[in-house]
Short mmCIF file of C-alpha atoms in Angstrom, two decimals:
data_model
loop_
_atom_site.label_atom_id
_atom_site.label_comp_id
_atom_site.label_asym_id
_atom_site.label_seq_id
_atom_site.Cartn_x
_atom_site.Cartn_y
_atom_site.Cartn_z
CA MET A 1 11.78 11.22 -9.95
CA HIS A 2 10.24 13.85 -7.68
CA GLU A 3 12.59 12.74 -4.89
CA MET A 4 15.22 15.10 -6.37
CA SER A 5 12.99 18.15 -5.94
CA LEU A 6 12.04 17.02 -2.44
CA VAL A 7 15.73 16.75 -1.53
CA GLN A 8 16.27 20.25 -2.94
CA GLY A 9 13.50 21.47 -0.65
CA LEU A 10 15.15 19.72 2.28
CA LEU A 11 18.51 21.35 1.53
CA THR A 12 16.88 24.77 1.33
CA GLN A 13 15.28 24.15 4.69
CA LEU A 14 18.62 23.03 6.18
CA ASN A 15 20.22 26.24 4.96
CA GLU A 16 17.49 28.29 6.61
CA LEU A 17 17.86 26.36 9.86
CA ALA A 18 21.66 26.84 9.83
CA ARG A 19 21.24 30.59 9.36
CA GLU A 20 18.61 30.79 12.06
CA HIS A 21 20.76 28.90 14.60
CA ASN A 22 24.07 30.35 13.43
CA LYS A 23 25.57 26.94 12.53
CA GLU A 24 28.01 26.04 9.77
CA LYS A 25 27.81 22.32 9.36
CA VAL A 26 25.08 19.71 9.33
CA ILE A 27 26.13 16.49 11.07
CA SER A 28 22.97 14.49 10.70
CA VAL A 29 19.46 14.78 9.34
CA CYS A 30 16.68 12.50 10.55
CA MET A 31 13.71 12.04 8.21
CA GLU A 32 10.49 10.10 8.57
CA ILE A 33 9.25 8.73 5.24
CA GLY A 34 5.97 6.81 5.46
CA PRO A 35 5.30 3.74 3.27
CA LEU A 36 2.40 5.58 1.59
CA SER A 37 4.23 8.87 1.07
CA GLY A 38 4.90 8.10 -2.59
CA VAL A 39 8.60 8.58 -1.97
CA VAL A 40 11.13 5.89 -2.80
CA ILE A 41 13.59 5.85 0.07
CA ASP A 42 16.53 4.67 -2.07
CA SER A 43 15.91 7.46 -4.57
CA PHE A 44 15.65 10.02 -1.79
CA GLN A 45 18.95 8.79 -0.34
CA PHE A 46 20.54 8.83 -3.81
CA GLY A 47 19.34 12.40 -4.40
CA PHE A 48 20.65 13.46 -1.00
CA ASP A 49 24.06 11.85 -1.60
CA ILE A 50 24.45 13.79 -4.83
CA LEU A 51 22.96 17.16 -3.92
CA ALA A 52 24.31 17.44 -0.36
CA LYS A 53 27.89 17.21 -1.70
CA ASP A 54 27.45 20.50 -3.56
CA ASP A 55 27.07 22.51 -0.39
CA VAL A 56 29.72 23.05 2.31
CA LEU A 57 26.96 23.02 4.90
CA THR A 58 25.77 19.50 4.09
CA ARG A 59 28.85 17.91 2.50
CA ASP A 60 29.47 15.48 5.38
CA ALA A 61 25.93 15.16 6.63
CA GLN A 62 24.52 11.74 7.41
CA LEU A 63 20.95 11.09 6.36
CA ILE A 64 18.94 8.83 8.67
CA ILE A 65 15.59 7.66 7.31
CA GLU A 66 12.93 6.00 9.41
CA SER A 67 9.86 4.45 7.85
CA PRO A 68 7.13 3.67 10.37
CA PRO A 69 4.37 1.25 9.37
CA ALA A 70 0.97 2.45 8.14
CA ILE A 71 -2.30 1.69 9.88
CA TYR A 72 -5.02 0.04 7.80
CA ARG A 73 -8.60 0.24 9.06
CA CYS A 74 -10.87 -2.61 8.00
CA PHE A 75 -13.90 -1.38 6.08
CA GLY A 76 -16.03 -4.16 7.56
CA CYS A 77 -15.38 -4.27 11.32
CA GLY A 78 -13.18 -1.21 11.83
CA MET A 79 -10.24 -3.22 13.16
CA GLU A 80 -6.91 -1.43 12.74
CA VAL A 81 -3.86 -3.34 11.56
CA GLU A 82 -0.40 -1.78 11.74
CA VAL A 83 1.75 -3.15 8.91
CA VAL A 84 4.24 -2.09 6.26
CA GLN A 85 2.31 -3.66 3.36
CA ARG A 86 -1.44 -3.58 2.85
CA PRO A 87 -3.01 -6.72 4.36
CA GLU A 88 -4.79 -9.13 2.01
CA SER A 89 -7.75 -9.56 4.33
CA CYS A 90 -8.88 -8.62 7.83
CA PRO A 91 -7.63 -11.11 10.45
CA ASP A 92 -10.92 -10.65 12.30
CA CYS A 93 -13.73 -10.60 9.72
CA SER A 94 -12.00 -11.52 6.39
CA GLU A 95 -13.05 -8.24 4.74
CA THR A 96 -10.67 -7.29 1.90
CA LEU A 97 -11.32 -3.54 1.83
CA PHE A 98 -9.13 -1.32 3.96
CA SER A 99 -8.67 2.39 4.25
CA PRO A 100 -5.14 3.47 5.10
CA GLN A 101 -4.72 5.84 8.04
CA GLY A 102 -1.57 7.94 7.89
CA GLY A 103 1.66 6.40 6.63
CA ASP A 104 1.98 9.19 4.08
CA ASP A 105 4.18 11.43 6.18
CA LEU A 106 7.34 13.00 4.83
CA ILE A 107 8.75 14.74 7.85
CA LEU A 108 12.01 16.39 8.73
CA ARG A 109 12.22 15.31 12.36
CA GLN A 110 15.57 16.40 13.64
CA VAL A 111 18.78 18.04 12.50
CA GLU A 112 22.09 18.06 14.28
CA MET A 113 24.35 21.00 13.43
CA GLU A 114 27.57 22.54 14.65
CA MET B 1 22.37 4.74 20.18
CA CYS B 2 23.80 8.08 21.29
CA ASP B 3 22.86 8.95 24.90
CA ALA B 4 22.84 12.68 24.41
CA CYS B 5 20.22 12.98 21.73
CA GLY B 6 18.82 9.50 21.15
CA CYS B 7 20.00 9.41 17.54
CA ASP B 8 21.55 6.42 15.81
CA LEU B 9 24.91 8.03 15.09
CA LYS B 10 28.30 6.47 15.66
CA PRO B 11 30.29 7.01 18.89
CA GLU B 12 32.64 9.59 17.31
CA HIS B 13 29.63 11.82 17.11
CA THR B 14 30.46 14.97 19.13
CA HIS B 15 28.24 17.09 21.26
CA ASP B 16 29.57 20.55 20.61
CA SER B 17 26.72 20.38 18.23
CA LYS B 18 23.12 21.30 18.59
CA VAL B 19 20.15 19.06 17.88
CA ILE B 20 17.22 20.92 16.44
CA GLU B 21 13.80 19.33 16.63
CA VAL B 22 12.03 20.35 13.45
CA HIS B 23 9.09 17.96 12.94
CA GLN B 24 7.91 19.66 9.82
CA SER B 25 6.72 18.07 6.62
CA LEU B 26 9.03 18.49 3.64
CA LEU B 27 5.88 19.33 1.79
CA ALA B 28 4.92 22.07 4.27
CA ALA B 29 5.80 24.90 1.89
CA ASN B 30 3.89 23.23 -0.95
CA THR B 31 0.89 22.52 1.27
CA ALA B 32 0.79 26.11 2.55
CA MET B 33 0.78 27.34 -1.03
CA ALA B 34 -1.90 24.79 -1.94
CA VAL B 35 -4.14 26.14 0.83
CA LYS B 36 -3.76 29.64 -0.63
CA ASN B 37 -4.48 28.31 -4.11
CA ARG B 38 -7.67 26.66 -2.87
CA GLU B 39 -8.84 29.97 -1.40
CA HIS B 40 -7.93 31.73 -4.64
CA ILE B 41 -9.85 29.18 -6.71
CA GLU B 42 -12.89 29.50 -4.44
CA LYS B 43 -12.79 33.29 -4.85
CA MET B 44 -12.93 32.71 -8.61
CA GLY B 45 -16.13 30.77 -7.85
CA ALA B 46 -14.68 27.48 -9.01
CA VAL B 47 -14.18 23.93 -7.89
CA ALA B 48 -10.81 22.55 -9.01
CA ILE B 49 -10.08 19.06 -10.33
CA ASN B 50 -6.50 17.78 -10.56
CA MET B 51 -6.23 15.15 -13.32
CA ILE B 52 -3.48 12.55 -12.89
CA SER B 53 -2.60 9.72 -15.29
CA SER B 54 0.14 8.22 -17.43
CA PRO B 55 0.93 9.99 -20.70
CA GLY B 56 -1.60 9.18 -23.40
CA SER B 57 -4.48 7.99 -21.24
CA GLY B 58 -6.83 10.55 -22.76
CA LYS B 59 -6.87 13.49 -20.33
CA THR B 60 -6.91 16.17 -23.03
CA THR B 61 -9.46 14.36 -25.18
CA LEU B 62 -11.71 13.93 -22.13
CA LEU B 63 -11.43 17.68 -21.54
CA GLU B 64 -12.20 18.53 -25.17
CA LYS B 65 -15.35 16.39 -25.16
CA THR B 66 -16.36 17.71 -21.74
CA ILE B 67 -16.09 21.31 -22.94
CA GLU B 68 -18.14 20.43 -26.05
CA ALA B 69 -20.85 18.95 -23.83
CA LEU B 70 -20.91 21.45 -20.96
CA GLY B 71 -19.17 24.58 -22.24
CA ASP B 72 -22.44 26.41 -22.89
CA THR B 73 -23.83 25.94 -19.39
CA ILE B 74 -20.76 25.67 -17.15
CA ARG B 75 -17.83 28.07 -17.17
CA ILE B 76 -14.74 25.89 -17.57
CA GLY B 77 -11.10 26.96 -17.29
CA VAL B 78 -8.03 24.80 -17.76
CA ILE B 79 -4.44 24.85 -16.54
CA GLU B 80 -2.33 22.53 -18.67
CA GLY B 81 0.88 21.03 -17.33
CA ASP B 82 3.47 19.51 -19.62
CA ILE B 83 7.21 19.13 -19.68
CA GLU B 84 7.42 20.88 -23.06
CA THR B 85 5.16 22.44 -25.74
CA ASP B 86 1.80 24.20 -25.53
CA ARG B 87 0.06 21.69 -27.79
CA ASP B 88 -2.49 20.68 -25.17
CA ALA B 89 -3.34 24.31 -24.44
CA GLN B 90 -3.84 24.91 -28.17
CA ARG B 91 -6.28 22.01 -28.34
CA ILE B 92 -8.26 23.37 -25.38
CA ARG B 93 -8.14 26.97 -26.64
CA ALA B 94 -9.69 25.77 -29.89
CA LYS B 95 -12.73 24.79 -27.82
CA GLY B 96 -13.16 28.41 -26.74
CA VAL B 97 -12.41 28.27 -23.01
CA PRO B 98 -9.73 30.14 -21.03
CA VAL B 99 -6.57 28.05 -20.77
CA ILE B 100 -2.93 28.53 -19.88
CA GLN B 101 -0.02 26.19 -20.40
CA LEU B 102 2.57 25.58 -17.70
CA THR B 103 5.73 23.95 -19.01
CA THR B 104 7.81 22.44 -16.23
CA GLY B 105 11.01 22.30 -18.30
CA GLY B 106 11.78 18.74 -17.31
CA ALA B 107 10.11 18.41 -13.92
CA CYS B 108 7.85 15.38 -13.67
CA HIS B 109 4.97 17.02 -11.80
CA LEU B 110 3.19 20.29 -11.13
CA ASP B 111 3.55 21.85 -7.69
CA ALA B 112 1.48 24.41 -5.81
CA ALA B 113 3.84 27.29 -6.61
CA GLN B 114 3.41 26.67 -10.34
CA ILE B 115 -0.37 26.61 -9.94
CA HIS B 116 -0.21 29.89 -8.01
CA LYS B 117 1.46 31.49 -11.05
CA GLY B 118 -0.94 29.69 -13.34
CA LEU B 119 -3.99 31.09 -11.55
CA HIS B 120 -2.75 34.66 -12.00
CA LEU B 121 -2.05 34.03 -15.68
CA LEU B 122 -5.44 32.39 -16.17
CA GLU B 123 -7.22 35.38 -14.66
CA LYS B 124 -5.73 37.54 -17.40
CA GLU B 125 -7.27 35.34 -20.09
CA GLU B 126 -10.69 36.32 -21.37
CA GLY B 127 -13.30 34.74 -19.08
CA GLY B 128 -10.58 33.28 -16.87
CA ALA B 129 -11.33 35.24 -13.70
CA GLU B 130 -14.74 33.71 -12.96
CA LEU B 131 -15.18 29.98 -13.38
CA ASP B 132 -17.38 27.09 -12.28
CA ILE B 133 -14.85 24.32 -12.85
CA LEU B 134 -11.07 24.61 -13.08
CA PHE B 135 -9.40 21.56 -14.55
CA ILE B 136 -5.71 21.14 -13.85
CA GLU B 137 -4.23 18.64 -16.29
CA ASN B 138 -1.10 17.41 -14.56
CA VAL B 139 2.06 16.22 -16.30
CA GLY B 140 1.49 12.72 -17.69
CA ASN B 141 2.92 10.61 -14.89
CA LEU B 142 1.19 8.27 -12.48
CA VAL B 143 3.87 8.53 -9.80
CA CYS B 144 5.20 11.96 -8.86
CA PRO B 145 2.11 14.19 -9.20
CA ALA B 146 0.36 12.14 -6.51
CA THR B 147 2.62 13.61 -3.80
CA PHE B 148 1.83 17.28 -4.46
CA ASP B 149 -1.36 19.02 -3.34
CA LEU B 150 -2.04 21.78 -5.85
CA GLY B 151 -5.02 23.29 -4.08
CA GLU B 152 -7.55 21.12 -5.91
CA HIS B 153 -10.89 20.07 -4.41
CA HIS B 154 -11.05 16.72 -6.18
CA ARG B 155 -8.32 14.54 -7.57
CA LEU B 156 -9.07 12.38 -10.55
CA VAL B 157 -6.94 9.43 -11.64
CA LEU B 158 -7.36 8.00 -15.14
CA VAL B 159 -6.29 4.71 -16.68
CA SER B 160 -6.97 3.87 -20.32
CA VAL B 161 -7.88 0.40 -21.54
CA PRO B 162 -4.65 -0.09 -23.57
CA GLU B 163 -2.55 0.56 -20.45
CA GLY B 164 -3.86 -2.57 -18.76
CA PRO B 165 -5.82 -3.20 -15.57
CA ASP B 166 -2.92 -3.50 -13.14
CA LYS B 167 -2.24 0.23 -12.69
CA PRO B 168 -4.01 0.59 -9.29
CA ALA B 169 -1.88 -2.19 -7.80
CA LYS B 170 1.33 -0.83 -9.31
CA TYR B 171 0.79 2.86 -8.56
CA PRO B 172 -1.13 2.85 -5.28
CA LYS B 173 -0.39 6.42 -4.18
CA ALA B 174 -2.32 7.97 -7.06
CA PHE B 175 -5.32 5.84 -6.12
CA HIS B 176 -5.04 6.38 -2.34
CA SER B 177 -5.03 10.11 -2.78
CA SER B 178 -7.79 10.46 -5.40
CA GLN B 179 -11.55 10.79 -5.04
CA VAL B 180 -12.43 9.64 -8.56
CA PHE B 181 -11.07 6.86 -10.80
CA ILE B 182 -11.99 6.83 -14.48
CA ILE B 183 -11.26 4.01 -16.90
CA THR B 184 -11.01 5.68 -20.34
CA LYS B 185 -11.14 4.42 -23.95
CA ILE B 186 -13.65 1.65 -23.18
CA ASP B 187 -14.53 1.61 -26.91
CA LEU B 188 -11.24 -0.36 -27.22
CA LEU B 189 -12.32 -3.14 -24.84
CA PRO B 190 -12.93 -5.62 -27.70
CA TYR B 191 -9.24 -5.39 -28.63
CA PHE B 192 -7.60 -5.55 -25.21
CA ASP B 193 -7.66 -7.91 -22.28
CA PHE B 194 -8.96 -5.46 -19.69
CA PRO B 195 -11.33 -6.94 -17.11
CA VAL B 196 -13.12 -3.74 -16.09
CA GLU B 197 -14.76 -5.10 -12.95
CA GLU B 198 -11.47 -6.57 -11.68
CA ALA B 199 -9.68 -3.26 -12.22
CA LYS B 200 -12.45 -1.42 -10.38
CA ALA B 201 -12.38 -3.90 -7.49
CA GLU B 202 -8.61 -3.59 -7.22
CA ALA B 203 -8.83 0.20 -7.08
CA LEU B 204 -11.55 0.01 -4.43
CA GLN B 205 -9.39 -2.31 -2.36
CA LEU B 206 -6.77 0.43 -2.28
CA ASN B 207 -9.29 3.18 -1.62
CA PRO B 208 -12.83 2.10 -0.75
CA ASN B 209 -14.05 5.70 -0.98
CA LEU B 210 -13.22 6.06 -4.71
CA LEU B 211 -15.98 7.00 -7.11
CA VAL B 212 -15.32 4.76 -10.12
CA MET B 213 -16.51 5.34 -13.69
CA ASP B 214 -15.70 3.92 -17.11
CA LEU B 215 -16.24 5.81 -20.32
CA SER B 216 -15.19 6.50 -23.87
CA ALA B 217 -14.78 10.10 -24.92
CA THR B 218 -14.85 8.90 -28.55
CA SER B 219 -18.03 6.82 -28.56
CA GLY B 220 -19.71 8.72 -25.73
CA GLU B 221 -20.41 5.53 -23.79
CA GLY B 222 -20.52 6.17 -20.05
CA PHE B 223 -20.13 9.90 -20.62
CA ASP B 224 -23.43 10.87 -18.97
CA GLN B 225 -22.28 9.66 -15.58
CA TRP B 226 -19.17 11.83 -15.88
CA LEU B 227 -21.16 14.90 -16.91
CA ASP B 228 -23.65 14.30 -14.06
CA TYR B 229 -20.75 14.11 -11.62
CA LEU B 230 -19.45 17.48 -12.87
CA ARG B 231 -22.89 19.13 -12.75
CA ASP B 232 -23.30 17.78 -9.24
CA LEU B 233 -19.92 19.22 -8.21
CA CYS B 234 -20.99 22.64 -9.44
CA ARG B 235 -24.27 22.45 -7.52
CA LYS B 236 -22.59 21.38 -4.26
CA ARG B 237 -19.81 23.95 -4.30
CA SER B 238 -20.06 26.41 -1.48
#
């Protein structure tokens, strides 16, 4: 369950941002978690719910998670398919090998603080 | 949607607040440390291989046999990662190569900061400062280690015959992010239902660029291809 340590890293970063911008409370945190990031969104949310409560700064913070689709490039014809789950075969040439492009991001996009 | 900042918050959301655009990976600190580790490893003269697998798939045994086969011609160093105990490090030390044990104390993966410490400790071991190959044996876990760049040059994912052939499909991240996939313990194939070619094809579907091998560290079958791959890595390193 590496999501816990990732949430700890996020909370550290939020503390640094609050200090830098002279803010006392985090209202919302917007994260982008790609389908190939190796992070389970429910576990990340669970970790956040537990760990954020321990800190006055993040106690009432809302976590918003967006998960954009990944792009799979067909190994045969190079066609790119944008989907959440790996396609079974290429809609164009029926090739079954794909190489994923991106989709592994784990990004802190935006924080709202006051 | 909120008009002021474009977020999805509820209407009671106030705007005495400040929206900070961060757009930074949560792994940024780990990745920055991994970049430093890679430079450090290259200064030691080495190419680093991060070994990822479930517990008990034969990582340590593969290392023992590899050291027996190549230890006279290639300078090998090992960083062992485990939750507890230094048993793996003891096994490697018995083979006469520099090794250090990192115990994570419960954490399910190694991260770049731990490897940074590990590199400094390894350099203090006899023969640990100048290496050809550095093996990093990650904590036995096919899930979490796949997310963390340690500063390795190649990532190796292992699955043993008794574990079954469906690991690539079930744990895709480890296979997406690796360069090499090794099926271990093939001497046990007569006793298990493990269609080797199907498992290889499934892994290649996830990552067509994978180099796939199957071997048994016990019987030695398929071991030459593995040793050739390592010799080749040493030759190609800059």
